[in-house]
């Protein structure tokens, strides 16, 4: 297959490009600053048509991941960039895709599990999950993330692309042992004795192991029944305190300083990020994947954490 990945130079794009490249598929990443890679990287700006259209037209599959990282403080300029980069690139692809005589047969667009409400009480699947936004007492940053996610999905679905099937991937945090990835950062806290529960510790963490993420993407590409929104998350989200306890056990330590809410606010400010990323309860489950018979290789966090830690150790011992 020929696979185009706009915005594929980041964490998730790297996981997917590596997977498809290893399977012998022809991978082309669209980047604002193409770099040498085992696959092809070509230039686009995410805003205007260009030579990249020829590569898109020849592709069987498009997986759009473009968007300014949300790992920053939500100041006005960052909010604008987070929102605009996602909406503009998705609208551009829609305009181009609708005009092509030969378009990719399937387009997977990134979305996020953050679109669901802060959920402590029950799990959110695609059919019965409730979207968040303006819940009483919800911080403004949480509402902002939901506005981004809903605007992004609207921009994706509002144009008909008769030759192209569309799926919005409501992904949970995708964990791989790669350098600089989210797992690397989280394990860094554990390694430095800071991996205790965060805030109340009762808020749920939704997550997916990279092996299941790429297998789920394979299924979404292969299976014509998938259109619309699909949750990509392990079937077993768990409270933050249990999540970190299992990660400490996988690393081999019992010590982890717990961080109350006020310390999380200071810590995330120092790390130039937002407390929403750890304090909002994401209790998201993969209803449609399970209904299609998808078998998770890592359904439970303790086994996933052990695998990620051992592969992280292997990677760092080689450096
Ligand atoms: N990581 C996760 O676990 C996770 C979970 C749920 C949803 N998502 C979503 O999935 C997508 C990929 O995630 P990721 O972790 O791989 O993100 P990432 O590492 O930040 O990569 C996103 C890519 O988007 C491109 N980009 C950044 N700013 C842009 C702009 N202003 N205009 C156009 N392109 C821009 C960048 O590529 P160039 O600089 O090369 O152009 C970057 O490599 C994101 O949209 C994210 O919100 C991720």
PDB file of N, CA and C in Angstrom, residues 212-285:
ATOM      1  N   UNK A 212      -0.850  -2.291  20.055  1.00  0.00           N
ATOM      2  CA  UNK A 212      -2.284  -2.339  19.794  1.00  0.00           C
ATOM      3  C   UNK A 212      -2.739  -1.167  18.937  1.00  0.00           C
ATOM      4  N   UNK A 213      -2.090  -0.025  19.124  1.00  0.00           N
ATOM      5  CA  UNK A 213      -2.459   1.144  18.316  1.00  0.00           C
ATOM      6  C   UNK A 213      -2.253   0.830  16.825  1.00  0.00           C
ATOM      7  N   UNK A 214      -1.091   0.295  16.475  1.00  0.00           N
ATOM      8  CA  UNK A 214      -0.829   0.058  15.039  1.00  0.00           C
ATOM      9  C   UNK A 214      -1.714  -1.069  14.501  1.00  0.00           C
ATOM     10  N   UNK A 215      -1.996  -2.075  15.351  1.00  0.00           N
ATOM     11  CA  UNK A 215      -2.883  -3.165  14.895  1.00  0.00           C
ATOM     12  C   UNK A 215      -4.306  -2.645  14.710  1.00  0.00           C
ATOM     13  N   UNK A 216      -4.730  -1.741  15.578  1.00  0.00           N
ATOM     14  CA  UNK A 216      -6.070  -1.151  15.428  1.00  0.00           C
ATOM     15  C   UNK A 216      -6.137  -0.305  14.152  1.00  0.00           C
ATOM     16  N   UNK A 217      -5.071   0.428  13.875  1.00  0.00           N
ATOM     17  CA  UNK A 217      -5.041   1.226  12.639  1.00  0.00           C
ATOM     18  C   UNK A 217      -5.085   0.298  11.419  1.00  0.00           C
ATOM     19  N   UNK A 218      -4.377  -0.818  11.475  1.00  0.00           N
ATOM     20  CA  UNK A 218      -4.444  -1.804  10.388  1.00  0.00           C
ATOM     21  C   UNK A 218      -5.900  -2.230  10.159  1.00  0.00           C
ATOM     22  N   UNK A 219      -6.606  -2.490  11.249  1.00  0.00           N
ATOM     23  CA  UNK A 219      -8.001  -2.943  11.136  1.00  0.00           C
ATOM     24  C   UNK A 219      -8.881  -1.837  10.538  1.00  0.00           C
ATOM     25  N   UNK A 220      -8.678  -0.608  10.972  1.00  0.00           N
ATOM     26  CA  UNK A 220      -9.492   0.497  10.449  1.00  0.00           C
ATOM     27  C   UNK A 220      -9.273   0.668   8.941  1.00  0.00           C
ATOM     28  N   UNK A 221      -8.055   0.408   8.508  1.00  0.00           N
ATOM     29  CA  UNK A 221      -7.763   0.526   7.072  1.00  0.00           C
ATOM     30  C   UNK A 221      -8.432  -0.620   6.301  1.00  0.00           C
ATOM     31  N   UNK A 222      -8.337  -1.816   6.863  1.00  0.00           N
ATOM     32  CA  UNK A 222      -8.778  -3.006   6.115  1.00  0.00           C
ATOM     33  C   UNK A 222     -10.296  -3.158   6.091  1.00  0.00           C
ATOM     34  N   UNK A 223     -10.948  -2.703   7.125  1.00  0.00           N
ATOM     35  CA  UNK A 223     -12.345  -3.076   7.345  1.00  0.00           C
ATOM     36  C   UNK A 223     -13.289  -1.963   6.900  1.00  0.00           C
ATOM     37  N   UNK A 224     -14.031  -2.229   5.825  1.00  0.00           N
ATOM     38  CA  UNK A 224     -14.897  -1.198   5.227  1.00  0.00           C
ATOM     39  C   UNK A 224     -16.006  -0.756   6.167  1.00  0.00           C
ATOM     40  N   UNK A 225     -16.326  -1.582   7.167  1.00  0.00           N
ATOM     41  CA  UNK A 225     -17.443  -1.219   8.056  1.00  0.00           C
ATOM     42  C   UNK A 225     -17.105  -0.016   8.945  1.00  0.00           C
ATOM     43  N   UNK A 226     -15.826   0.291   9.072  1.00  0.00           N
ATOM     44  CA  UNK A 226     -15.458   1.412   9.937  1.00  0.00           C
ATOM     45  C   UNK A 226     -15.569   2.744   9.206  1.00  0.00           C
ATOM     46  N   UNK A 227     -16.572   3.531   9.612  1.00  0.00           N
ATOM     47  CA  UNK A 227     -16.657   4.933   9.204  1.00  0.00           C
ATOM     48  C   UNK A 227     -17.065   5.696  10.460  1.00  0.00           C
ATOM     49  N   UNK A 228     -16.847   7.003  10.471  1.00  0.00           N
ATOM     50  CA  UNK A 228     -17.247   7.800  11.635  1.00  0.00           C
ATOM     51  C   UNK A 228     -16.191   7.764  12.723  1.00  0.00           C
ATOM     52  N   UNK A 229     -16.636   7.819  13.983  1.00  0.00           N
ATOM     53  CA  UNK A 229     -15.666   7.933  15.084  1.00  0.00           C
ATOM     54  C   UNK A 229     -15.372   6.567  15.702  1.00  0.00           C
ATOM     55  N   UNK A 230     -14.109   6.363  16.062  1.00  0.00           N
ATOM     56  CA  UNK A 230     -13.688   5.102  16.688  1.00  0.00           C
ATOM     57  C   UNK A 230     -12.734   5.431  17.839  1.00  0.00           C
ATOM     58  N   UNK A 231     -13.005   4.859  19.011  1.00  0.00           N
ATOM     59  CA  UNK A 231     -12.097   5.029  20.158  1.00  0.00           C
ATOM     60  C   UNK A 231     -10.912   4.078  20.028  1.00  0.00           C
ATOM     61  N   UNK A 232      -9.708   4.619  20.158  1.00  0.00           N
ATOM     62  CA  UNK A 232      -8.506   3.781  20.189  1.00  0.00           C
ATOM     63  C   UNK A 232      -7.924   3.879  21.600  1.00  0.00           C
ATOM     64  N   UNK A 233      -8.289   2.916  22.416  1.00  0.00           N
ATOM     65  CA  UNK A 233      -7.865   2.909  23.821  1.00  0.00           C
ATOM     66  C   UNK A 233      -7.919   1.467  24.285  1.00  0.00           C
ATOM     67  N   UNK A 234      -7.115   1.141  25.285  1.00  0.00           N
ATOM     68  CA  UNK A 234      -7.208  -0.203  25.848  1.00  0.00           C
ATOM     69  C   UNK A 234      -8.584  -0.344  26.513  1.00  0.00           C
ATOM     70  N   UNK A 235      -9.085  -1.578  26.673  1.00  0.00           N
ATOM     71  CA  UNK A 235     -10.411  -1.732  27.285  1.00  0.00           C
ATOM     72  C   UNK A 235     -10.405  -1.492  28.792  1.00  0.00           C
ATOM     73  N   UNK A 236      -9.218  -1.281  29.373  1.00  0.00           N
ATOM     74  CA  UNK A 236      -9.141  -1.173  30.833  1.00  0.00           C
ATOM     75  C   UNK A 236      -8.423   0.093  31.302  1.00  0.00           C
ATOM     76  N   UNK A 237      -9.109   1.258  31.176  1.00  0.00           N
ATOM     77  CA  UNK A 237      -8.547   2.451  31.817  1.00  0.00           C
ATOM     78  C   UNK A 237      -8.561   2.243  33.319  1.00  0.00           C
ATOM     79  N   UNK A 238      -7.680   2.924  34.037  1.00  0.00           N
ATOM     80  CA  UNK A 238      -7.614   2.683  35.486  1.00  0.00           C
ATOM     81  C   UNK A 238      -7.303   3.982  36.223  1.00  0.00           C
ATOM     82  N   UNK A 239      -7.634   4.043  37.523  1.00  0.00           N
ATOM     83  CA  UNK A 239      -7.367   5.273  38.262  1.00  0.00           C
ATOM     84  C   UNK A 239      -5.875   5.603  38.272  1.00  0.00           C
ATOM     85  N   UNK A 240      -5.591   6.890  38.274  1.00  0.00           N
ATOM     86  CA  UNK A 240      -4.222   7.397  38.225  1.00  0.00           C
ATOM     87  C   UNK A 240      -3.323   6.766  39.299  1.00  0.00           C
ATOM     88  N   UNK A 241      -3.851   6.592  40.532  1.00  0.00           N
ATOM     89  CA  UNK A 241      -3.025   6.023  41.606  1.00  0.00           C
ATOM     90  C   UNK A 241      -2.617   4.586  41.266  1.00  0.00           C
ATOM     91  N   UNK A 242      -3.542   3.794  40.710  1.00  0.00           N
ATOM     92  CA  UNK A 242      -3.236   2.402  40.331  1.00  0.00           C
ATOM     93  C   UNK A 242      -2.291   2.368  39.128  1.00  0.00           C
ATOM     94  N   UNK A 243      -2.535   3.291  38.217  1.00  0.00           N
ATOM     95  CA  UNK A 243      -1.707   3.387  37.007  1.00  0.00           C
ATOM     96  C   UNK A 243      -0.238   3.610  37.388  1.00  0.00           C
ATOM     97  N   UNK A 244      -0.017   4.565  38.305  1.00  0.00           N
ATOM     98  CA  UNK A 244       1.367   4.874  38.692  1.00  0.00           C
ATOM     99  C   UNK A 244       1.956   3.798  39.596  1.00  0.00           C
ATOM    100  N   UNK A 245       1.103   3.170  40.413  1.00  0.00           N
ATOM    101  CA  UNK A 245       1.609   2.060  41.247  1.00  0.00           C
ATOM    102  C   UNK A 245       2.145   0.937  40.351  1.00  0.00           C
ATOM    103  N   UNK A 246       1.404   0.619  39.296  1.00  0.00           N
ATOM    104  CA  UNK A 246       1.835  -0.453  38.373  1.00  0.00           C
ATOM    105  C   UNK A 246       3.107  -0.058  37.630  1.00  0.00           C
ATOM    106  N   UNK A 247       3.227   1.224  37.305  1.00  0.00           N
ATOM    107  CA  UNK A 247       4.443   1.670  36.608  1.00  0.00           C
ATOM    108  C   UNK A 247       5.649   1.608  37.556  1.00  0.00           C
ATOM    109  N   UNK A 248       5.426   1.977  38.820  1.00  0.00           N
ATOM    110  CA  UNK A 248       6.529   1.873  39.798  1.00  0.00           C
ATOM    111  C   UNK A 248       6.946   0.406  39.962  1.00  0.00           C
ATOM    112  N   UNK A 249       5.947  -0.484  40.022  1.00  0.00           N
ATOM    113  CA  UNK A 249       6.259  -1.918  40.171  1.00  0.00           C
ATOM    114  C   UNK A 249       7.044  -2.416  38.956  1.00  0.00           C
ATOM    115  N   UNK A 250       6.645  -1.976  37.769  1.00  0.00           N
ATOM    116  CA  UNK A 250       7.348  -2.407  36.547  1.00  0.00           C
ATOM    117  C   UNK A 250       8.795  -1.920  36.562  1.00  0.00           C
ATOM    118  N   UNK A 251       9.009  -0.730  37.144  1.00  0.00           N
ATOM    119  CA  UNK A 251      10.373  -0.192  37.209  1.00  0.00           C
ATOM    120  C   UNK A 251      11.165  -0.833  38.344  1.00  0.00           C
ATOM    121  N   UNK A 252      10.445  -1.309  39.388  1.00  0.00           N
ATOM    122  CA  UNK A 252      11.107  -1.974  40.503  1.00  0.00           C
ATOM    123  C   UNK A 252      11.320  -1.074  41.700  1.00  0.00           C
ATOM    124  N   UNK A 253      10.401  -0.132  41.890  1.00  0.00           N
ATOM    125  CA  UNK A 253      10.489   0.719  43.066  1.00  0.00           C
ATOM    126  C   UNK A 253       9.103   0.844  43.703  1.00  0.00           C
ATOM    127  N   UNK A 254       9.107   1.002  45.035  1.00  0.00           N
ATOM    128  CA  UNK A 254       7.814   1.218  45.691  1.00  0.00           C
ATOM    129  C   UNK A 254       7.655   2.676  46.071  1.00  0.00           C
ATOM    130  N   UNK A 255       8.778   3.411  45.982  1.00  0.00           N
ATOM    131  CA  UNK A 255       8.751   4.797  46.450  1.00  0.00           C
ATOM    132  C   UNK A 255       8.317   5.731  45.325  1.00  0.00           C
ATOM    133  N   UNK A 256       7.358   6.567  45.627  1.00  0.00           N
ATOM    134  CA  UNK A 256       6.914   7.556  44.651  1.00  0.00           C
ATOM    135  C   UNK A 256       6.203   8.667  45.383  1.00  0.00           C
ATOM    136  N   UNK A 257       6.763   9.875  45.302  1.00  0.00           N
ATOM    137  CA  UNK A 257       6.169  11.008  46.012  1.00  0.00           C
ATOM    138  C   UNK A 257       4.827  11.341  45.386  1.00  0.00           C
ATOM    139  N   UNK A 258       3.774  11.347  46.209  1.00  0.00           N
ATOM    140  CA  UNK A 258       2.453  11.740  45.698  1.00  0.00           C
ATOM    141  C   UNK A 258       2.427  13.253  45.530  1.00  0.00           C
ATOM    142  N   UNK A 259       1.741  13.708  44.506  1.00  0.00           N
ATOM    143  CA  UNK A 259       1.677  15.153  44.243  1.00  0.00           C
ATOM    144  C   UNK A 259       0.228  15.623  44.359  1.00  0.00           C
ATOM    145  N   UNK A 260      -0.091  16.401  45.405  1.00  0.00           N
ATOM    146  CA  UNK A 260      -1.447  16.943  45.501  1.00  0.00           C
ATOM    147  C   UNK A 260      -1.701  17.944  44.379  1.00  0.00           C
ATOM    148  N   UNK A 261      -2.964  18.294  44.202  1.00  0.00           N
ATOM    149  CA  UNK A 261      -3.359  19.161  43.090  1.00  0.00           C
ATOM    150  C   UNK A 261      -2.526  20.431  42.978  1.00  0.00           C
ATOM    151  N   UNK A 262      -2.265  21.093  44.120  1.00  0.00           N
ATOM    152  CA  UNK A 262      -1.527  22.378  44.054  1.00  0.00           C
ATOM    153  C   UNK A 262      -0.116  22.174  43.544  1.00  0.00           C
ATOM    154  N   UNK A 263       0.495  21.005  43.910  1.00  0.00           N
ATOM    155  CA  UNK A 263       1.857  20.728  43.450  1.00  0.00           C
ATOM    156  C   UNK A 263       1.857  20.393  41.945  1.00  0.00           C
ATOM    157  N   UNK A 264       0.790  19.721  41.512  1.00  0.00           N
ATOM    158  CA  UNK A 264       0.655  19.445  40.070  1.00  0.00           C
ATOM    159  C   UNK A 264       0.578  20.758  39.292  1.00  0.00           C
ATOM    160  N   UNK A 265      -0.170  21.732  39.841  1.00  0.00           N
ATOM    161  CA  UNK A 265      -0.280  23.034  39.145  1.00  0.00           C
ATOM    162  C   UNK A 265       1.103  23.684  39.025  1.00  0.00           C
ATOM    163  N   UNK A 266       1.875  23.648  40.112  1.00  0.00           N
ATOM    164  CA  UNK A 266       3.221  24.260  40.066  1.00  0.00           C
ATOM    165  C   UNK A 266       4.127  23.458  39.120  1.00  0.00           C
ATOM    166  N   UNK A 267       4.074  22.125  39.265  1.00  0.00           N
ATOM    167  CA  UNK A 267       4.950  21.262  38.458  1.00  0.00           C
ATOM    168  C   UNK A 267       4.668  21.406  36.964  1.00  0.00           C
ATOM    169  N   UNK A 268       3.391  21.430  36.598  1.00  0.00           N
ATOM    170  CA  UNK A 268       3.069  21.539  35.168  1.00  0.00           C
ATOM    171  C   UNK A 268       3.420  22.941  34.651  1.00  0.00           C
ATOM    172  N   UNK A 269       3.300  23.949  35.541  1.00  0.00           N
ATOM    173  CA  UNK A 269       3.703  25.298  35.126  1.00  0.00           C
ATOM    174  C   UNK A 269       5.209  25.312  34.855  1.00  0.00           C
ATOM    175  N   UNK A 270       5.982  24.675  35.751  1.00  0.00           N
ATOM    176  CA  UNK A 270       7.441  24.631  35.557  1.00  0.00           C
ATOM    177  C   UNK A 270       7.806  23.848  34.297  1.00  0.00           C
ATOM    178  N   UNK A 271       7.003  22.816  33.993  1.00  0.00           N
ATOM    179  CA  UNK A 271       7.294  22.000  32.801  1.00  0.00           C
ATOM    180  C   UNK A 271       6.680  22.607  31.544  1.00  0.00           C
ATOM    181  N   UNK A 272       6.107  23.801  31.669  1.00  0.00           N
ATOM    182  CA  UNK A 272       5.477  24.519  30.557  1.00  0.00           C
ATOM    183  C   UNK A 272       4.395  23.676  29.896  1.00  0.00           C
ATOM    184  N   UNK A 273       3.562  23.043  30.739  1.00  0.00           N
ATOM    185  CA  UNK A 273       2.455  22.270  30.199  1.00  0.00           C
ATOM    186  C   UNK A 273       1.222  22.547  31.060  1.00  0.00           C
ATOM    187  N   UNK A 274       0.137  21.810  30.847  1.00  0.00           N
ATOM    188  CA  UNK A 274      -1.123  22.079  31.545  1.00  0.00           C
ATOM    189  C   UNK A 274      -1.516  20.905  32.449  1.00  0.00           C
ATOM    190  N   UNK A 275      -2.097  21.222  33.609  1.00  0.00           N
ATOM    191  CA  UNK A 275      -2.498  20.180  34.561  1.00  0.00           C
ATOM    192  C   UNK A 275      -3.644  19.322  34.015  1.00  0.00           C
ATOM    193  N   UNK A 276      -4.364  19.857  33.026  1.00  0.00           N
ATOM    194  CA  UNK A 276      -5.464  19.087  32.421  1.00  0.00           C
ATOM    195  C   UNK A 276      -4.988  17.714  31.943  1.00  0.00           C
ATOM    196  N   UNK A 277      -3.759  17.675  31.467  1.00  0.00           N
ATOM    197  CA  UNK A 277      -3.255  16.432  30.876  1.00  0.00           C
ATOM    198  C   UNK A 277      -3.180  15.316  31.912  1.00  0.00           C
ATOM    199  N   UNK A 278      -3.097  15.666  33.216  1.00  0.00           N
ATOM    200  CA  UNK A 278      -3.074  14.614  34.240  1.00  0.00           C
ATOM    201  C   UNK A 278      -4.306  14.613  35.151  1.00  0.00           C
ATOM    202  N   UNK A 279      -4.982  15.742  35.273  1.00  0.00           N
ATOM    203  CA  UNK A 279      -6.073  15.806  36.263  1.00  0.00           C
ATOM    204  C   UNK A 279      -7.447  15.460  35.692  1.00  0.00           C
ATOM    205  N   UNK A 280      -7.642  15.607  34.394  1.00  0.00           N
ATOM    206  CA  UNK A 280      -8.949  15.271  33.837  1.00  0.00           C
ATOM    207  C   UNK A 280      -9.103  13.746  33.778  1.00  0.00           C
ATOM    208  N   UNK A 281     -10.280  13.263  34.164  1.00  0.00           N
ATOM    209  CA  UNK A 281     -10.515  11.819  34.174  1.00  0.00           C
ATOM    210  C   UNK A 281     -10.975  11.352  32.801  1.00  0.00           C
ATOM    211  N   UNK A 282     -10.107  10.564  32.175  1.00  0.00           N
ATOM    212  CA  UNK A 282     -10.431  10.029  30.844  1.00  0.00           C
ATOM    213  C   UNK A 282     -10.722   8.545  31.002  1.00  0.00           C
ATOM    214  N   UNK A 283     -12.006   8.217  30.951  1.00  0.00           N
ATOM    215  CA  UNK A 283     -12.418   6.815  31.134  1.00  0.00           C
ATOM    216  C   UNK A 283     -13.053   6.347  29.825  1.00  0.00           C
ATOM    217  N   UNK A 284     -12.195   6.090  28.865  1.00  0.00           N
ATOM    218  CA  UNK A 284     -12.634   5.849  27.489  1.00  0.00           C
ATOM    219  C   UNK A 284     -12.365   4.395  27.126  1.00  0.00           C
ATOM    220  N   UNK A 285     -13.358   3.748  26.508  1.00  0.00           N
ATOM    221  CA  UNK A 285     -13.193   2.328  26.143  1.00  0.00           C
ATOM    222  C   UNK A 285     -13.480   2.125  24.650  1.00  0.00           C
TER     223      UNK A 285
END
